[in-house]
Amino acid sequence: MLGAAHAEQFLNMTTLTGRDNVSVLECWQLTTPFVKSDVPGVSGTQTLNMGDLSNATYTVIPPRFDGGLHRAPFKQYVWFVTGLIHLSLPNGTDEAIVNGGRYGLIFADDTSDISGWGHRTQYPGGDETVAIQIPVKDNVRPPYKVLHGGACTLGETVGV
């Protein structure tokens, strides 16, 4: 989840976004670096301000559920805490497999203002999937740069 860049550490994540009214996958790096925390209980650890957030939702998704074709209802972080997630695009062959847990954070940005069709989300695993959806306040994206088209690789999301 952390992409190493010499002394500074940054968060990289797979993002569903839109180009020319079509959903695409991109690997984003948030441009705000991690900093050393001075908060009691976690003092000295790495922390990241993820921007202004609002109204988080905890969702339990049944095994083998098909979320169908849809757009993100809000620009939001989605942390898949558990489960297996298959993201696909109706207008292309690009796809992403997300394993819930430590590396299960994505950003869903393909809202109706930038994507006509959206994406399809399937949950092919035999266990429930737990997702925490965390919209950004006022639909304002966090500061980021695009590392490349397509989903981030595991190597781009691992390490401190």
Short mmCIF file of N, CA and C in Angstrom, two decimals:
data_model
loop_
_atom_site.label_atom_id
_atom_site.label_comp_id
_atom_site.label_asym_id
_atom_site.label_seq_id
_atom_site.Cartn_x
_atom_site.Cartn_y
_atom_site.Cartn_z
N MET A 1 0.81 -1.18 0.00
CA MET A 1 0.00 0.00 0.00
C MET A 1 0.86 1.26 0.00
N LEU A 2 2.03 1.20 0.58
CA LEU A 2 2.94 2.33 0.57
C LEU A 2 3.95 2.16 -0.54
N GLY A 3 4.10 3.19 -1.35
CA GLY A 3 5.12 3.16 -2.38
C GLY A 3 6.35 3.91 -1.88
N ALA A 4 7.48 3.27 -1.87
CA ALA A 4 8.70 3.89 -1.35
C ALA A 4 9.24 4.91 -2.32
N ALA A 5 9.67 6.05 -1.81
CA ALA A 5 10.31 7.08 -2.61
C ALA A 5 11.38 7.73 -1.75
N HIS A 6 12.53 7.11 -1.65
CA HIS A 6 13.66 7.56 -0.82
C HIS A 6 13.18 7.81 0.60
N ALA A 7 13.32 9.06 1.09
CA ALA A 7 12.98 9.36 2.48
C ALA A 7 11.48 9.48 2.69
N GLU A 8 10.75 9.92 1.68
CA GLU A 8 9.30 10.10 1.83
C GLU A 8 8.57 8.85 1.37
N GLN A 9 7.42 8.59 2.02
CA GLN A 9 6.57 7.45 1.68
C GLN A 9 5.23 7.99 1.20
N PHE A 10 4.68 7.35 0.17
CA PHE A 10 3.40 7.78 -0.40
C PHE A 10 2.47 6.58 -0.53
N LEU A 11 1.18 6.84 -0.53
CA LEU A 11 0.17 5.79 -0.68
C LEU A 11 -0.19 5.63 -2.15
N ASN A 12 -0.05 4.42 -2.68
CA ASN A 12 -0.47 4.09 -4.04
C ASN A 12 -1.71 3.22 -3.96
N MET A 13 -2.66 3.45 -4.88
CA MET A 13 -3.87 2.62 -4.87
C MET A 13 -4.50 2.55 -6.25
N THR A 14 -5.11 1.40 -6.53
CA THR A 14 -5.89 1.23 -7.74
C THR A 14 -7.10 2.14 -7.67
N THR A 15 -7.38 2.81 -8.79
CA THR A 15 -8.48 3.76 -8.85
C THR A 15 -9.36 3.47 -10.07
N LEU A 16 -10.66 3.48 -9.84
CA LEU A 16 -11.64 3.46 -10.93
C LEU A 16 -11.98 4.92 -11.21
N THR A 17 -11.66 5.40 -12.41
CA THR A 17 -11.94 6.79 -12.76
C THR A 17 -12.54 6.83 -14.15
N GLY A 18 -12.60 7.98 -14.77
CA GLY A 18 -13.21 8.09 -16.10
C GLY A 18 -12.37 8.93 -17.03
N ARG A 19 -12.37 8.54 -18.31
CA ARG A 19 -11.73 9.29 -19.39
C ARG A 19 -12.67 9.23 -20.58
N ASP A 20 -12.98 10.39 -21.15
CA ASP A 20 -13.86 10.45 -22.32
C ASP A 20 -15.19 9.73 -22.07
N ASN A 21 -15.72 9.90 -20.86
CA ASN A 21 -17.02 9.34 -20.45
C ASN A 21 -17.02 7.81 -20.34
N VAL A 22 -15.84 7.21 -20.20
CA VAL A 22 -15.70 5.77 -20.06
C VAL A 22 -14.87 5.48 -18.80
N SER A 23 -15.29 4.50 -18.01
CA SER A 23 -14.52 4.13 -16.82
C SER A 23 -13.22 3.46 -17.22
N VAL A 24 -12.16 3.79 -16.49
CA VAL A 24 -10.84 3.20 -16.69
C VAL A 24 -10.23 2.91 -15.33
N LEU A 25 -9.25 2.02 -15.32
CA LEU A 25 -8.46 1.76 -14.12
C LEU A 25 -7.14 2.51 -14.24
N GLU A 26 -6.72 3.13 -13.13
CA GLU A 26 -5.43 3.79 -13.07
C GLU A 26 -4.78 3.48 -11.73
N CYS A 27 -3.46 3.56 -11.70
CA CYS A 27 -2.72 3.45 -10.45
C CYS A 27 -2.38 4.86 -10.01
N TRP A 28 -2.97 5.29 -8.89
CA TRP A 28 -2.74 6.64 -8.37
C TRP A 28 -1.78 6.60 -7.20
N GLN A 29 -1.01 7.66 -7.07
CA GLN A 29 -0.20 7.89 -5.88
C GLN A 29 -0.70 9.19 -5.26
N LEU A 30 -1.15 9.11 -4.00
CA LEU A 30 -1.53 10.33 -3.30
C LEU A 30 -0.26 11.15 -3.10
N THR A 31 -0.33 12.45 -3.38
CA THR A 31 0.88 13.27 -3.36
C THR A 31 1.19 13.85 -1.98
N THR A 32 0.31 13.64 -1.02
CA THR A 32 0.61 14.01 0.36
C THR A 32 1.42 12.88 0.98
N PRO A 33 2.62 13.15 1.47
CA PRO A 33 3.44 12.07 2.03
C PRO A 33 3.01 11.68 3.44
N PHE A 34 3.40 10.47 3.83
CA PHE A 34 3.25 10.06 5.22
C PHE A 34 4.16 10.92 6.08
N VAL A 35 3.73 11.16 7.32
CA VAL A 35 4.54 11.90 8.28
C VAL A 35 4.61 11.11 9.57
N LYS A 36 5.57 11.46 10.41
CA LYS A 36 5.70 10.80 11.70
C LYS A 36 4.64 11.36 12.65
N SER A 37 3.88 10.46 13.26
CA SER A 37 2.80 10.86 14.16
C SER A 37 3.35 11.30 15.52
N ASP A 38 2.68 12.30 16.09
CA ASP A 38 2.96 12.69 17.47
C ASP A 38 1.73 12.48 18.35
N VAL A 39 0.79 11.69 17.84
CA VAL A 39 -0.45 11.39 18.57
C VAL A 39 -0.17 10.32 19.63
N PRO A 40 -0.56 10.57 20.89
CA PRO A 40 -0.33 9.56 21.93
C PRO A 40 -0.93 8.20 21.54
N GLY A 41 -0.19 7.16 21.81
CA GLY A 41 -0.62 5.81 21.49
C GLY A 41 -0.07 5.30 20.17
N VAL A 42 0.21 6.22 19.24
CA VAL A 42 0.83 5.84 17.96
C VAL A 42 1.99 6.78 17.63
N SER A 43 2.48 7.50 18.62
CA SER A 43 3.58 8.43 18.43
C SER A 43 4.78 7.72 17.82
N GLY A 44 5.36 8.34 16.78
CA GLY A 44 6.53 7.78 16.11
C GLY A 44 6.19 6.90 14.92
N THR A 45 4.92 6.58 14.70
CA THR A 45 4.52 5.76 13.56
C THR A 45 4.24 6.64 12.34
N GLN A 46 4.06 6.00 11.19
CA GLN A 46 3.75 6.71 9.96
C GLN A 46 2.25 6.96 9.87
N THR A 47 1.85 8.17 9.49
CA THR A 47 0.44 8.53 9.37
C THR A 47 0.24 9.36 8.10
N LEU A 48 -0.96 9.29 7.56
CA LEU A 48 -1.28 9.99 6.32
C LEU A 48 -2.63 10.69 6.45
N ASN A 49 -2.67 11.97 6.13
CA ASN A 49 -3.93 12.69 6.07
C ASN A 49 -4.57 12.38 4.71
N MET A 50 -5.73 11.74 4.73
CA MET A 50 -6.39 11.31 3.49
C MET A 50 -7.42 12.32 2.99
N GLY A 51 -7.43 13.53 3.58
CA GLY A 51 -8.34 14.58 3.14
C GLY A 51 -9.60 14.62 3.97
N ASP A 52 -10.49 15.55 3.61
CA ASP A 52 -11.77 15.67 4.30
C ASP A 52 -12.69 14.54 3.85
N LEU A 53 -13.24 13.83 4.83
CA LEU A 53 -14.08 12.66 4.55
C LEU A 53 -15.46 12.86 5.17
N SER A 54 -16.45 12.08 4.69
CA SER A 54 -17.78 12.22 5.26
C SER A 54 -18.56 10.91 5.17
N ASN A 55 -19.35 10.61 6.22
CA ASN A 55 -20.39 9.59 6.20
C ASN A 55 -19.93 8.20 5.76
N ALA A 56 -19.00 7.61 6.47
CA ALA A 56 -18.52 6.26 6.13
C ALA A 56 -19.63 5.23 6.33
N THR A 57 -19.59 4.17 5.51
CA THR A 57 -20.59 3.09 5.56
C THR A 57 -19.87 1.74 5.64
N TYR A 58 -20.35 0.88 6.53
CA TYR A 58 -19.83 -0.49 6.70
C TYR A 58 -20.83 -1.42 6.01
N THR A 59 -20.36 -2.18 5.02
CA THR A 59 -21.25 -3.02 4.22
C THR A 59 -20.79 -4.48 4.27
N VAL A 60 -21.74 -5.40 4.47
CA VAL A 60 -21.47 -6.83 4.44
C VAL A 60 -22.10 -7.39 3.17
N ILE A 61 -21.28 -7.98 2.31
CA ILE A 61 -21.70 -8.45 0.99
C ILE A 61 -21.68 -9.97 1.00
N PRO A 62 -22.78 -10.62 0.59
CA PRO A 62 -22.82 -12.08 0.64
C PRO A 62 -21.87 -12.74 -0.35
N PRO A 63 -21.52 -14.01 -0.11
CA PRO A 63 -20.65 -14.74 -1.05
C PRO A 63 -21.25 -14.78 -2.46
N ARG A 64 -20.37 -14.77 -3.46
CA ARG A 64 -20.74 -14.89 -4.87
C ARG A 64 -21.77 -13.85 -5.31
N PHE A 65 -21.71 -12.66 -4.74
CA PHE A 65 -22.63 -11.57 -5.08
C PHE A 65 -22.15 -10.85 -6.33
N ASP A 66 -23.07 -10.47 -7.19
CA ASP A 66 -22.74 -9.69 -8.39
C ASP A 66 -23.36 -8.30 -8.21
N GLY A 67 -22.51 -7.29 -8.03
CA GLY A 67 -22.98 -5.93 -7.85
C GLY A 67 -23.44 -5.29 -9.15
N GLY A 68 -23.24 -5.98 -10.26
CA GLY A 68 -23.70 -5.48 -11.55
C GLY A 68 -22.93 -4.26 -12.03
N LEU A 69 -23.41 -3.72 -13.12
CA LEU A 69 -22.80 -2.54 -13.73
C LEU A 69 -23.33 -1.30 -13.01
N HIS A 70 -22.43 -0.46 -12.55
CA HIS A 70 -22.82 0.75 -11.81
C HIS A 70 -21.67 1.75 -11.81
N ARG A 71 -22.00 2.98 -11.51
CA ARG A 71 -20.99 4.02 -11.30
C ARG A 71 -20.83 4.22 -9.80
N ALA A 72 -19.72 4.76 -9.39
CA ALA A 72 -19.53 5.10 -7.99
C ALA A 72 -20.57 6.16 -7.61
N PRO A 73 -21.28 5.97 -6.50
CA PRO A 73 -22.29 6.96 -6.12
C PRO A 73 -21.67 8.27 -5.66
N PHE A 74 -20.44 8.20 -5.16
CA PHE A 74 -19.67 9.36 -4.70
C PHE A 74 -18.21 9.06 -5.00
N LYS A 75 -17.39 10.09 -5.06
CA LYS A 75 -15.95 9.87 -5.09
C LYS A 75 -15.58 9.40 -3.68
N GLN A 76 -15.00 8.21 -3.60
CA GLN A 76 -14.83 7.61 -2.28
C GLN A 76 -13.69 6.60 -2.24
N TYR A 77 -13.10 6.50 -1.04
CA TYR A 77 -12.21 5.39 -0.74
C TYR A 77 -13.10 4.20 -0.44
N VAL A 78 -12.70 3.02 -0.89
CA VAL A 78 -13.37 1.78 -0.51
C VAL A 78 -12.29 0.84 0.00
N TRP A 79 -12.43 0.48 1.26
CA TRP A 79 -11.48 -0.47 1.85
C TRP A 79 -12.20 -1.80 1.99
N PHE A 80 -11.76 -2.78 1.21
CA PHE A 80 -12.28 -4.13 1.32
C PHE A 80 -11.50 -4.80 2.45
N VAL A 81 -12.16 -4.94 3.58
CA VAL A 81 -11.53 -5.48 4.78
C VAL A 81 -11.32 -6.98 4.64
N THR A 82 -12.29 -7.66 4.04
CA THR A 82 -12.21 -9.11 3.78
C THR A 82 -12.77 -9.38 2.39
N GLY A 83 -12.52 -10.58 1.89
CA GLY A 83 -13.16 -11.00 0.65
C GLY A 83 -12.28 -10.95 -0.57
N LEU A 84 -12.87 -11.35 -1.68
CA LEU A 84 -12.24 -11.35 -2.99
C LEU A 84 -13.13 -10.54 -3.92
N ILE A 85 -12.54 -9.57 -4.63
CA ILE A 85 -13.31 -8.62 -5.43
C ILE A 85 -12.76 -8.63 -6.85
N HIS A 86 -13.67 -8.70 -7.83
CA HIS A 86 -13.30 -8.64 -9.25
C HIS A 86 -13.94 -7.40 -9.84
N LEU A 87 -13.10 -6.45 -10.28
CA LEU A 87 -13.57 -5.22 -10.92
C LEU A 87 -13.33 -5.34 -12.41
N SER A 88 -14.36 -5.07 -13.21
CA SER A 88 -14.20 -5.12 -14.66
C SER A 88 -14.90 -3.92 -15.30
N LEU A 89 -14.52 -3.66 -16.55
CA LEU A 89 -15.01 -2.49 -17.27
C LEU A 89 -15.81 -2.95 -18.49
N PRO A 90 -16.99 -2.36 -18.72
CA PRO A 90 -17.83 -2.81 -19.83
C PRO A 90 -17.28 -2.44 -21.20
N ASN A 91 -16.44 -1.40 -21.27
CA ASN A 91 -15.95 -0.91 -22.56
C ASN A 91 -14.49 -1.27 -22.81
N GLY A 92 -14.00 -2.31 -22.15
CA GLY A 92 -12.59 -2.66 -22.33
C GLY A 92 -12.28 -4.00 -21.71
N THR A 93 -11.03 -4.38 -21.78
CA THR A 93 -10.61 -5.67 -21.25
C THR A 93 -9.87 -5.54 -19.93
N ASP A 94 -9.64 -4.31 -19.47
CA ASP A 94 -8.92 -4.09 -18.22
C ASP A 94 -9.75 -4.58 -17.05
N GLU A 95 -9.08 -5.17 -16.07
CA GLU A 95 -9.76 -5.65 -14.87
C GLU A 95 -8.80 -5.62 -13.70
N ALA A 96 -9.34 -5.75 -12.50
CA ALA A 96 -8.51 -5.80 -11.31
C ALA A 96 -9.09 -6.82 -10.35
N ILE A 97 -8.21 -7.56 -9.72
CA ILE A 97 -8.59 -8.47 -8.64
C ILE A 97 -8.07 -7.84 -7.36
N VAL A 98 -8.96 -7.66 -6.40
CA VAL A 98 -8.59 -7.06 -5.12
C VAL A 98 -8.81 -8.09 -4.03
N ASN A 99 -7.79 -8.32 -3.23
CA ASN A 99 -7.92 -9.20 -2.06
C ASN A 99 -8.15 -8.31 -0.85
N GLY A 100 -9.22 -8.59 -0.12
CA GLY A 100 -9.51 -7.81 1.07
C GLY A 100 -8.40 -7.92 2.09
N GLY A 101 -8.26 -6.89 2.89
CA GLY A 101 -7.25 -6.87 3.93
C GLY A 101 -6.33 -5.68 3.78
N ARG A 102 -5.10 -5.88 4.17
CA ARG A 102 -4.11 -4.80 4.20
C ARG A 102 -4.00 -4.05 2.87
N TYR A 103 -4.09 -4.75 1.75
CA TYR A 103 -3.94 -4.14 0.44
C TYR A 103 -5.27 -3.99 -0.30
N GLY A 104 -6.36 -3.94 0.45
CA GLY A 104 -7.70 -3.89 -0.14
C GLY A 104 -8.27 -2.50 -0.33
N LEU A 105 -7.44 -1.45 -0.27
CA LEU A 105 -7.93 -0.08 -0.42
C LEU A 105 -7.88 0.35 -1.88
N ILE A 106 -9.01 0.85 -2.38
CA ILE A 106 -9.07 1.42 -3.73
C ILE A 106 -9.73 2.80 -3.62
N PHE A 107 -9.72 3.54 -4.72
CA PHE A 107 -10.46 4.80 -4.79
C PHE A 107 -11.44 4.67 -5.95
N ALA A 108 -12.73 4.89 -5.67
CA ALA A 108 -13.78 4.82 -6.70
C ALA A 108 -14.13 6.25 -7.09
N ASP A 109 -13.82 6.60 -8.33
CA ASP A 109 -13.93 7.97 -8.81
C ASP A 109 -14.82 8.07 -10.05
N ASP A 110 -15.31 6.91 -10.56
CA ASP A 110 -16.07 6.92 -11.82
C ASP A 110 -17.55 7.24 -11.57
N THR A 111 -17.77 8.48 -11.12
CA THR A 111 -19.12 8.97 -10.85
C THR A 111 -19.79 9.39 -12.16
N SER A 112 -21.08 9.70 -12.09
CA SER A 112 -21.85 10.00 -13.30
C SER A 112 -21.34 11.22 -14.07
N ASP A 113 -20.59 12.11 -13.42
CA ASP A 113 -20.07 13.28 -14.12
C ASP A 113 -18.90 12.96 -15.05
N ILE A 114 -18.27 11.78 -14.88
CA ILE A 114 -17.10 11.45 -15.72
C ILE A 114 -17.20 10.07 -16.37
N SER A 115 -18.26 9.31 -16.08
CA SER A 115 -18.39 7.97 -16.68
C SER A 115 -19.84 7.69 -17.04
N GLY A 116 -20.04 7.28 -18.26
CA GLY A 116 -21.39 6.96 -18.72
C GLY A 116 -21.89 5.60 -18.25
N TRP A 117 -20.98 4.62 -18.19
CA TRP A 117 -21.40 3.26 -17.87
C TRP A 117 -20.97 2.78 -16.50
N GLY A 118 -19.81 3.20 -16.05
CA GLY A 118 -19.32 2.72 -14.77
C GLY A 118 -18.52 1.44 -14.91
N HIS A 119 -18.61 0.61 -13.90
CA HIS A 119 -17.83 -0.63 -13.81
C HIS A 119 -18.71 -1.73 -13.22
N ARG A 120 -18.22 -2.94 -13.29
CA ARG A 120 -18.93 -4.08 -12.70
C ARG A 120 -18.10 -4.60 -11.53
N THR A 121 -18.77 -4.87 -10.42
CA THR A 121 -18.10 -5.42 -9.25
C THR A 121 -18.71 -6.77 -8.92
N GLN A 122 -17.88 -7.79 -8.89
CA GLN A 122 -18.32 -9.14 -8.52
C GLN A 122 -17.50 -9.61 -7.32
N TYR A 123 -18.12 -10.43 -6.51
CA TYR A 123 -17.52 -10.96 -5.29
C TYR A 123 -17.56 -12.48 -5.39
N PRO A 124 -16.58 -13.11 -6.08
CA PRO A 124 -16.65 -14.53 -6.40
C PRO A 124 -16.30 -15.49 -5.25
N GLY A 125 -15.84 -14.96 -4.13
CA GLY A 125 -15.41 -15.82 -3.04
C GLY A 125 -16.55 -16.52 -2.33
N GLY A 126 -16.20 -17.54 -1.56
CA GLY A 126 -17.17 -18.33 -0.82
C GLY A 126 -17.51 -17.77 0.56
N ASP A 127 -16.89 -16.65 0.93
CA ASP A 127 -17.16 -16.01 2.22
C ASP A 127 -17.72 -14.61 1.99
N GLU A 128 -18.30 -14.04 3.05
CA GLU A 128 -18.78 -12.67 2.97
C GLU A 128 -17.60 -11.72 2.73
N THR A 129 -17.90 -10.61 2.08
CA THR A 129 -16.93 -9.53 1.90
C THR A 129 -17.39 -8.37 2.77
N VAL A 130 -16.45 -7.78 3.49
CA VAL A 130 -16.75 -6.59 4.27
C VAL A 130 -16.06 -5.42 3.60
N ALA A 131 -16.84 -4.36 3.32
CA ALA A 131 -16.31 -3.16 2.69
C ALA A 131 -16.67 -1.94 3.54
N ILE A 132 -15.73 -1.04 3.64
CA ILE A 132 -15.99 0.25 4.28
C ILE A 132 -15.85 1.31 3.20
N GLN A 133 -16.96 2.00 2.92
CA GLN A 133 -16.98 3.05 1.91
C GLN A 133 -16.87 4.40 2.62
N ILE A 134 -15.90 5.20 2.17
CA ILE A 134 -15.60 6.46 2.84
C ILE A 134 -15.59 7.58 1.80
N PRO A 135 -16.75 8.23 1.58
CA PRO A 135 -16.79 9.32 0.60
C PRO A 135 -15.90 10.50 1.01
N VAL A 136 -15.36 11.17 0.01
CA VAL A 136 -14.61 12.40 0.27
C VAL A 136 -15.61 13.56 0.32
N LYS A 137 -15.34 14.49 1.20
CA LYS A 137 -16.24 15.62 1.40
C LYS A 137 -16.36 16.45 0.12
N ASP A 138 -17.59 16.77 -0.25
CA ASP A 138 -17.90 17.60 -1.41
C ASP A 138 -17.39 17.02 -2.73
N ASN A 139 -17.18 15.69 -2.78
CA ASN A 139 -16.68 15.03 -3.99
C ASN A 139 -15.34 15.58 -4.47
N VAL A 140 -14.52 16.08 -3.54
CA VAL A 140 -13.21 16.62 -3.88
C VAL A 140 -12.16 15.53 -3.75
N ARG A 141 -11.53 15.19 -4.86
CA ARG A 141 -10.48 14.16 -4.87
C ARG A 141 -9.31 14.59 -3.99
N PRO A 142 -8.63 13.60 -3.40
CA PRO A 142 -7.39 13.94 -2.71
C PRO A 142 -6.34 14.32 -3.76
N PRO A 143 -5.31 15.08 -3.39
CA PRO A 143 -4.24 15.37 -4.34
C PRO A 143 -3.53 14.07 -4.76
N TYR A 144 -3.31 13.89 -6.06
CA TYR A 144 -2.73 12.64 -6.56
C TYR A 144 -1.99 12.88 -7.85
N LYS A 145 -1.20 11.87 -8.23
CA LYS A 145 -0.66 11.82 -9.58
C LYS A 145 -0.89 10.41 -10.12
N VAL A 146 -1.06 10.31 -11.42
CA VAL A 146 -1.28 9.02 -12.06
C VAL A 146 0.09 8.39 -12.31
N LEU A 147 0.30 7.19 -11.76
CA LEU A 147 1.54 6.47 -12.01
C LEU A 147 1.49 5.78 -13.37
N HIS A 148 0.33 5.20 -13.70
CA HIS A 148 0.14 4.56 -15.00
C HIS A 148 -1.31 4.12 -15.16
N GLY A 149 -1.69 3.81 -16.40
CA GLY A 149 -3.00 3.23 -16.66
C GLY A 149 -3.02 1.80 -16.17
N GLY A 150 -4.19 1.33 -15.76
CA GLY A 150 -4.33 -0.03 -15.23
C GLY A 150 -4.18 -0.05 -13.73
N ALA A 151 -4.52 -1.20 -13.15
CA ALA A 151 -4.45 -1.37 -11.70
C ALA A 151 -3.01 -1.33 -11.22
N CYS A 152 -2.82 -0.91 -9.97
CA CYS A 152 -1.49 -0.98 -9.35
C CYS A 152 -1.11 -2.45 -9.19
N THR A 153 0.16 -2.74 -9.30
CA THR A 153 0.65 -4.08 -9.02
C THR A 153 0.85 -4.22 -7.52
N LEU A 154 0.96 -5.45 -7.06
CA LEU A 154 1.21 -5.68 -5.64
C LEU A 154 2.50 -4.98 -5.20
N GLY A 155 3.52 -5.05 -6.04
CA GLY A 155 4.79 -4.41 -5.70
C GLY A 155 4.68 -2.90 -5.54
N GLU A 156 3.70 -2.29 -6.20
CA GLU A 156 3.50 -0.84 -6.08
C GLU A 156 2.70 -0.46 -4.83
N THR A 157 2.13 -1.44 -4.18
CA THR A 157 1.30 -1.14 -3.02
C THR A 157 1.88 -1.64 -1.71
N VAL A 158 3.04 -2.26 -1.75
CA VAL A 158 3.61 -2.90 -0.56
C VAL A 158 4.77 -2.09 -0.01
N GLY A 159 4.88 -2.08 1.30
CA GLY A 159 6.12 -1.65 1.94
C GLY A 159 6.11 -0.30 2.60
N VAL A 160 6.89 -0.18 3.61
CA VAL A 160 7.24 1.10 4.23
C VAL A 160 8.74 1.11 4.31
#
